[in-house]
mmCIF file of C-alpha atoms and ligand atoms in Angstrom:
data_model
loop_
_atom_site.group_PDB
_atom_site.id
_atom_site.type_symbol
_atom_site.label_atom_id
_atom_site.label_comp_id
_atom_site.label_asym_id
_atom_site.label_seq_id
_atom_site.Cartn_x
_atom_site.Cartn_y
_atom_site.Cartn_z
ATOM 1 C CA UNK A 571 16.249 -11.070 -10.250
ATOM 2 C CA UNK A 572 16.249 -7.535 -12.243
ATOM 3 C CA UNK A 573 13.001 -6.651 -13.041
ATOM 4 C CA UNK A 574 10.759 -4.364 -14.802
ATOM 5 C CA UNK A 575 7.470 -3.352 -13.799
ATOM 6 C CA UNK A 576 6.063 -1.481 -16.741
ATOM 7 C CA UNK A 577 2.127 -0.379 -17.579
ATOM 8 C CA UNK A 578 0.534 2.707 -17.722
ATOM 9 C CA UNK A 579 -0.300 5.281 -14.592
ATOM 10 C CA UNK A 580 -3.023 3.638 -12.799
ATOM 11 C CA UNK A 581 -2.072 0.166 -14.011
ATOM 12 C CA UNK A 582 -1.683 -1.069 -10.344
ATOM 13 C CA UNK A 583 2.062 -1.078 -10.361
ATOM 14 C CA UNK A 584 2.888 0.121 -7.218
ATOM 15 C CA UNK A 585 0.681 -2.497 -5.458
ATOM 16 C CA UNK A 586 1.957 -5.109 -7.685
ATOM 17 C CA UNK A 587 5.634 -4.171 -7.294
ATOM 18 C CA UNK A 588 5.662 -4.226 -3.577
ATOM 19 C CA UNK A 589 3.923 -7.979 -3.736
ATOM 20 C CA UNK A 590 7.119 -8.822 -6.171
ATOM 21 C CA UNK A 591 9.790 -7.247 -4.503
ATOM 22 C CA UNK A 592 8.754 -9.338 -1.724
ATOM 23 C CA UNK A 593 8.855 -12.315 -3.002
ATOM 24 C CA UNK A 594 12.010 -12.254 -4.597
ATOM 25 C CA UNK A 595 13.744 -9.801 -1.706
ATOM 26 C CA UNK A 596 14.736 -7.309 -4.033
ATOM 27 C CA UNK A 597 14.448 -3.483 -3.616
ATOM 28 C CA UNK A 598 11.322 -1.662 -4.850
ATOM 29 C CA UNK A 599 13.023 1.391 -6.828
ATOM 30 C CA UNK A 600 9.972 3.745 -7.512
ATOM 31 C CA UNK A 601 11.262 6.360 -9.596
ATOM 32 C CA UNK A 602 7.845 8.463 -8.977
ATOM 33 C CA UNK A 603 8.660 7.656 -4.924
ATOM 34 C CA UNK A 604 11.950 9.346 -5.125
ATOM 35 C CA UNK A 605 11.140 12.069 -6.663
ATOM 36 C CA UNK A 606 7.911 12.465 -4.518
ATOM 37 C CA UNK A 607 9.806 12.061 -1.135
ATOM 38 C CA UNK A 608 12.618 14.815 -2.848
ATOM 39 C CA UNK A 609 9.531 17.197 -3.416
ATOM 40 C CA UNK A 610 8.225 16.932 0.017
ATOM 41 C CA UNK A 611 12.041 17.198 1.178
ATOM 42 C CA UNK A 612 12.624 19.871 -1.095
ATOM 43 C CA UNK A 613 15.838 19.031 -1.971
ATOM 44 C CA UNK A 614 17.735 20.294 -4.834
ATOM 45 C CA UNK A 615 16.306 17.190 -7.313
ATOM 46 C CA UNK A 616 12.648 17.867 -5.864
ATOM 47 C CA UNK A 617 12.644 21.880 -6.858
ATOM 48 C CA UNK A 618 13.809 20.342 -10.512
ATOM 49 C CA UNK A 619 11.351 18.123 -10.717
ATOM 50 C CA UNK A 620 8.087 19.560 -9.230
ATOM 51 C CA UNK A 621 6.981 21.427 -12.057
ATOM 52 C CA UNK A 622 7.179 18.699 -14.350
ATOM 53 C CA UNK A 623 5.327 16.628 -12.101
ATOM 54 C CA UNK A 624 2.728 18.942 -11.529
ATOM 55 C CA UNK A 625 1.985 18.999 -14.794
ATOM 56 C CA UNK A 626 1.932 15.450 -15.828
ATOM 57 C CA UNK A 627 4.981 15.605 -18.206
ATOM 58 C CA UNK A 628 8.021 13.827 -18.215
ATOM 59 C CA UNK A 629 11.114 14.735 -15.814
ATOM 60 C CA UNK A 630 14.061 15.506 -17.764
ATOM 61 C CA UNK A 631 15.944 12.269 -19.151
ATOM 62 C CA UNK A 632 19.178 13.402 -17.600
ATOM 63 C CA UNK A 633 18.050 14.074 -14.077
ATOM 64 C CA UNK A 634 16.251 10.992 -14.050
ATOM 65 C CA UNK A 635 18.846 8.740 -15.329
ATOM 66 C CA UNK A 636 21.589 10.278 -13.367
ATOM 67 C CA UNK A 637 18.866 9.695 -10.101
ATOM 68 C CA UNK A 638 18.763 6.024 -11.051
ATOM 69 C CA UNK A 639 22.111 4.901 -11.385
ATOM 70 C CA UNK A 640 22.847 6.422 -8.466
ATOM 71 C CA UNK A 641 20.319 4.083 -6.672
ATOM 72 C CA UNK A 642 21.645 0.940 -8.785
ATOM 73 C CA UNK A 643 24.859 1.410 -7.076
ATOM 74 C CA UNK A 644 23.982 1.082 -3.632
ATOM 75 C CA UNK A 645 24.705 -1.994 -2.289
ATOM 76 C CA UNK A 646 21.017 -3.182 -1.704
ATOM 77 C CA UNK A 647 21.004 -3.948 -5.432
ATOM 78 C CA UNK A 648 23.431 -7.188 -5.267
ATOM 79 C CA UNK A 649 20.496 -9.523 -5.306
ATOM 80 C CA UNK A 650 18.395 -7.861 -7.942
ATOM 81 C CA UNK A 651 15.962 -4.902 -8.212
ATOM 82 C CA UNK A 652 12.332 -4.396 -9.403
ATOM 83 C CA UNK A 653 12.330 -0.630 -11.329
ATOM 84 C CA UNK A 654 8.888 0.535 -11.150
ATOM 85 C CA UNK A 655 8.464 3.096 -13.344
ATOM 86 C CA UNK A 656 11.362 3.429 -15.408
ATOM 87 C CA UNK A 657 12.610 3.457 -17.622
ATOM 88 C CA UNK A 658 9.767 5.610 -19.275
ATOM 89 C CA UNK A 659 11.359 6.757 -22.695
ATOM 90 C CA UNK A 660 13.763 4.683 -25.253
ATOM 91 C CA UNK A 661 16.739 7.144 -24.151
ATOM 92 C CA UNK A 662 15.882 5.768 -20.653
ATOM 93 C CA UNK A 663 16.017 2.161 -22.066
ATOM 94 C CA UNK A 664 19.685 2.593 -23.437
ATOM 95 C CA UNK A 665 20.893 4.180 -20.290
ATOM 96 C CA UNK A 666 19.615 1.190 -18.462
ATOM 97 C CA UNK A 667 21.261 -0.869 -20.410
ATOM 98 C CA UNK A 668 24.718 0.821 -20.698
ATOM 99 C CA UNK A 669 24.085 1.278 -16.841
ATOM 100 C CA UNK A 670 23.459 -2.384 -16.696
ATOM 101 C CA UNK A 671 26.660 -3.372 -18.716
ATOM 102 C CA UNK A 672 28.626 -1.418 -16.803
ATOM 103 C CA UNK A 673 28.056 -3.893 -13.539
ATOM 104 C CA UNK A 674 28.395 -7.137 -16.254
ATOM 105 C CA UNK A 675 24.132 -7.735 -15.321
ATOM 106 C CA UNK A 676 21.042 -8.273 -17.707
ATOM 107 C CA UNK A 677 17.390 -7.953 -16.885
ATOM 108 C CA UNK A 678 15.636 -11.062 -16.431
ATOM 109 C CA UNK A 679 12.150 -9.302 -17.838
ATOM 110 C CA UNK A 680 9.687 -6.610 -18.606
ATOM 111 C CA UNK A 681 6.423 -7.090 -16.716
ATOM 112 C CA UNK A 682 4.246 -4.811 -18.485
ATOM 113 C CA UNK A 683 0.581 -4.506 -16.655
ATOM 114 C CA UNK A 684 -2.226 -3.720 -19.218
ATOM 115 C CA UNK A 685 -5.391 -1.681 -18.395
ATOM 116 C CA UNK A 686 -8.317 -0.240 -20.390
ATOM 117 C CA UNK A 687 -8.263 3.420 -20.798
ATOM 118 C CA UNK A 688 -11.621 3.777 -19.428
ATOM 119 C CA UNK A 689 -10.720 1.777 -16.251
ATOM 120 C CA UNK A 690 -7.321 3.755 -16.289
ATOM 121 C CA UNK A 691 -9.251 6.892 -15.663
ATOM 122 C CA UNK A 692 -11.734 5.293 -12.931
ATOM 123 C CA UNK A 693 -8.844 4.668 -11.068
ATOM 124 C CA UNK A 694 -7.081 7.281 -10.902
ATOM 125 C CA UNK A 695 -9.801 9.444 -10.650
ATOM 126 C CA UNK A 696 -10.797 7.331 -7.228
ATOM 127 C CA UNK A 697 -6.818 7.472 -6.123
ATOM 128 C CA UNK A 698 -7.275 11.262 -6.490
ATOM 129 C CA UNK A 699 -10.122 11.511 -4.046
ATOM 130 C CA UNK A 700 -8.540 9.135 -1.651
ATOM 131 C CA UNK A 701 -4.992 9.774 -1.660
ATOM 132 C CA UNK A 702 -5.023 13.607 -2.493
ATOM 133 C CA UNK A 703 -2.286 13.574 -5.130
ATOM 134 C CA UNK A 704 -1.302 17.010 -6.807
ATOM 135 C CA UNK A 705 -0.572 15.084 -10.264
ATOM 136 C CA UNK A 706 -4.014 13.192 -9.908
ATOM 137 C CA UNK A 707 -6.584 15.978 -11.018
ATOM 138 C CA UNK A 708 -8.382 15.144 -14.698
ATOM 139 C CA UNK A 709 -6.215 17.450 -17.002
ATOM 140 C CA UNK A 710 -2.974 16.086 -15.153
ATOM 141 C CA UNK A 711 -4.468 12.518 -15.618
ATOM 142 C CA UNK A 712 -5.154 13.089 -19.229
ATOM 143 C CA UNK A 713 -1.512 14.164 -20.263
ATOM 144 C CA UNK A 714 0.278 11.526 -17.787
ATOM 145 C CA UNK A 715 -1.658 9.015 -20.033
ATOM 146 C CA UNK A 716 -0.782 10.807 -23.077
ATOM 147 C CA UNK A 717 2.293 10.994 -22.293
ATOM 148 C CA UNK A 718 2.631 7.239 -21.509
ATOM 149 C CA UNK A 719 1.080 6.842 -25.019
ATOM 150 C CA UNK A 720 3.370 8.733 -26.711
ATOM 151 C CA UNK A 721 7.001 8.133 -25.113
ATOM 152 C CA UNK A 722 6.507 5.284 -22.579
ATOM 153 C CA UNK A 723 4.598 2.587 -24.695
ATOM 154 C CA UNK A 724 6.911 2.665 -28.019
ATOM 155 C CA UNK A 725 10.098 2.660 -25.727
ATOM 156 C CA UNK A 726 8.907 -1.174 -24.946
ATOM 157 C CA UNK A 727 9.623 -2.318 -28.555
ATOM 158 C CA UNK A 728 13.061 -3.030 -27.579
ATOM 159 C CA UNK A 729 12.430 -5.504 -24.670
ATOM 160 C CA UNK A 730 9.853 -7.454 -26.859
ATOM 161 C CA UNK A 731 12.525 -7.774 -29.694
ATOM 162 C CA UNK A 732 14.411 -9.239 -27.413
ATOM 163 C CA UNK A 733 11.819 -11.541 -25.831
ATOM 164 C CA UNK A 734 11.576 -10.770 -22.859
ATOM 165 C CA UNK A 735 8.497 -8.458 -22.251
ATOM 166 C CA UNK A 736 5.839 -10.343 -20.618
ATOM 167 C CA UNK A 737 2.022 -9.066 -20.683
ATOM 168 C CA UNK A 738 -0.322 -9.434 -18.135
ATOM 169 C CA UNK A 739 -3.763 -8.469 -17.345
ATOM 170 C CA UNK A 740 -4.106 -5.409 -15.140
ATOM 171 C CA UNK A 741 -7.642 -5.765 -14.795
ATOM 172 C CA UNK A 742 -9.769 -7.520 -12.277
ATOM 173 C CA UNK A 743 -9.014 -8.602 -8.541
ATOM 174 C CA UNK A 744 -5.470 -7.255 -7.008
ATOM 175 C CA UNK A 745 -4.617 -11.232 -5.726
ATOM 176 C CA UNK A 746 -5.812 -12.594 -9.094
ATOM 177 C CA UNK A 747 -3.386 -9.980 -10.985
ATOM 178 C CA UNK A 748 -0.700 -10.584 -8.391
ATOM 179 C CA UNK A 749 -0.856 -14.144 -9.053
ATOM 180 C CA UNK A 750 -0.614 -13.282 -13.200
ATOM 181 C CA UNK A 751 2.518 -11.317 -12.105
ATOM 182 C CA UNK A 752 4.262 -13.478 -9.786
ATOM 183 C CA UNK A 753 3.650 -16.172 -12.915
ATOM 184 C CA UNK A 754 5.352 -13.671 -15.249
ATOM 185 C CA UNK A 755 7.995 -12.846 -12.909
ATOM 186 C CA UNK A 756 9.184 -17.241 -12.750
ATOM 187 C CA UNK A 757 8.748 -17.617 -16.522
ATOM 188 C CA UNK A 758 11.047 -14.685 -16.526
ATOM 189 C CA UNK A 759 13.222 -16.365 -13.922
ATOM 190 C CA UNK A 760 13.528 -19.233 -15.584
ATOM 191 C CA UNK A 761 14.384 -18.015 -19.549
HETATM 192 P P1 AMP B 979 4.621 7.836 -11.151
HETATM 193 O O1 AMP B 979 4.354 7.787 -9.679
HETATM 194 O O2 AMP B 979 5.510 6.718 -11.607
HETATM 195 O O3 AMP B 979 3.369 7.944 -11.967
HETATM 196 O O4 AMP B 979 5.456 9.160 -11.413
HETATM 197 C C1 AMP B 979 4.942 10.441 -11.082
HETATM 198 C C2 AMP B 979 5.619 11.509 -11.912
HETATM 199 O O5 AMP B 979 7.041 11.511 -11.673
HETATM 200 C C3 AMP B 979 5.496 11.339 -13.424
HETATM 201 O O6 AMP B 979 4.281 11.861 -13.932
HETATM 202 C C4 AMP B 979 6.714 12.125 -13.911
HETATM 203 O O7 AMP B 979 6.500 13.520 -13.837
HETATM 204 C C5 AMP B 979 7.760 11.776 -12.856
HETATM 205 N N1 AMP B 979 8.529 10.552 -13.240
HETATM 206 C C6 AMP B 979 8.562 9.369 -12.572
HETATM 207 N N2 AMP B 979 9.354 8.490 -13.205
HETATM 208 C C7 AMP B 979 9.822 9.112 -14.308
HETATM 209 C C8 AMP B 979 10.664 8.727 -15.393
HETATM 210 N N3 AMP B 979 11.200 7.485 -15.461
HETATM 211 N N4 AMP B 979 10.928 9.649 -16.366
HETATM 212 C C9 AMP B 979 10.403 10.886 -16.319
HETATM 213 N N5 AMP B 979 9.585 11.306 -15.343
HETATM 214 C C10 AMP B 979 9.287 10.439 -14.337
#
């Protein structure tokens, strides 16, 4: 199973993806993850990325790309993966899929999670006070989202020309939205 896991910040993803990756034992590739645990590590790829982060823009598409297809080719991939994430702009898209041609695979779907703005702010907002993240203060949370707007949203044309983006309510109870995604995820199984 190679998956997508697409919506906006504060669409639920993370909780989402982890109930997925589960059930399909595939690895949970959080690009945000990385490059958090790289900033807190400080490694070479953290110091580039920080600042970006800290802001709420966009890591460079090179560093990120050459990041991910690094983590495609470990050997934890064989079965699958669910990308959480990424890719987040439509020169992200094409290296997926050149990446993805390379090893002779296709994705099975796009899972894209869809929230109100309003509610998009709530949460993150709350996320902020609980889980102290730098990138979660208002001004942060207002470009993230434009940002998401502006290069993340339009790079998902491609997957629905090809059919295979699947929508799903974001809002409501996590188990009721798990069980929208887990449907999403067999339809996209199955096509
Ligand atoms: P996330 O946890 O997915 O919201 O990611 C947190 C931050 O990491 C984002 O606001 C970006 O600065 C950076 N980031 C994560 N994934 C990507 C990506 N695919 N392309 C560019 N920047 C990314």
């Amino acid at each position: 199973m190679r998956v997508i896991l697409f919506g906006p910040p504060g669409a639920g993803k993370g909780t989402q993806a982890t109930a997925l990756a589960e059930r399909y034992d595939i690895p949970h590739i959080s690009t945000g993850d990385i490059f958090r645990e790289n900033v807190g590590n400080e490694t070479d790829l953290g110091v580039k990325a920080k600042a970006f982060m800290d802001a709420g823009d966009l890591v460079p598409d090179d560093v990120v790309i050459a990041m991910v297809e690094d983590r495609l080719n470990q050997p934890d991939t064989g079965n699958g993966f669910l990308l959480d994430g990424f890719p987040r702009t439509a020169a992200q898209v094409e290296a997926l899929d050149e990446i993805l041609a390379r090893s002779g695979h296709s994705l099975d779907g796009v899972i894209r999670l869809q929230v109100d703005d309003g509610e998009l702010m709530t949460r993150l907002l709350r996320r902020a006070e609980e889980q102290g993240r730098t990138d979660d203060t208002p001004e942060v949370i207002a470009n993230r989202l434009e940002k998401y707007e502006a290069e993340t949203e339009p790079a998902v044309v491609r997957y629905r020309k090809r059919s295979i983006l699947y929508d799903v309510d974001g809002e409501g109870d996590v188990d009721e939205v798990r069980d929208r995604v887990l449907e999403a995820a067999a339809k996209a199984e199955q096509s």
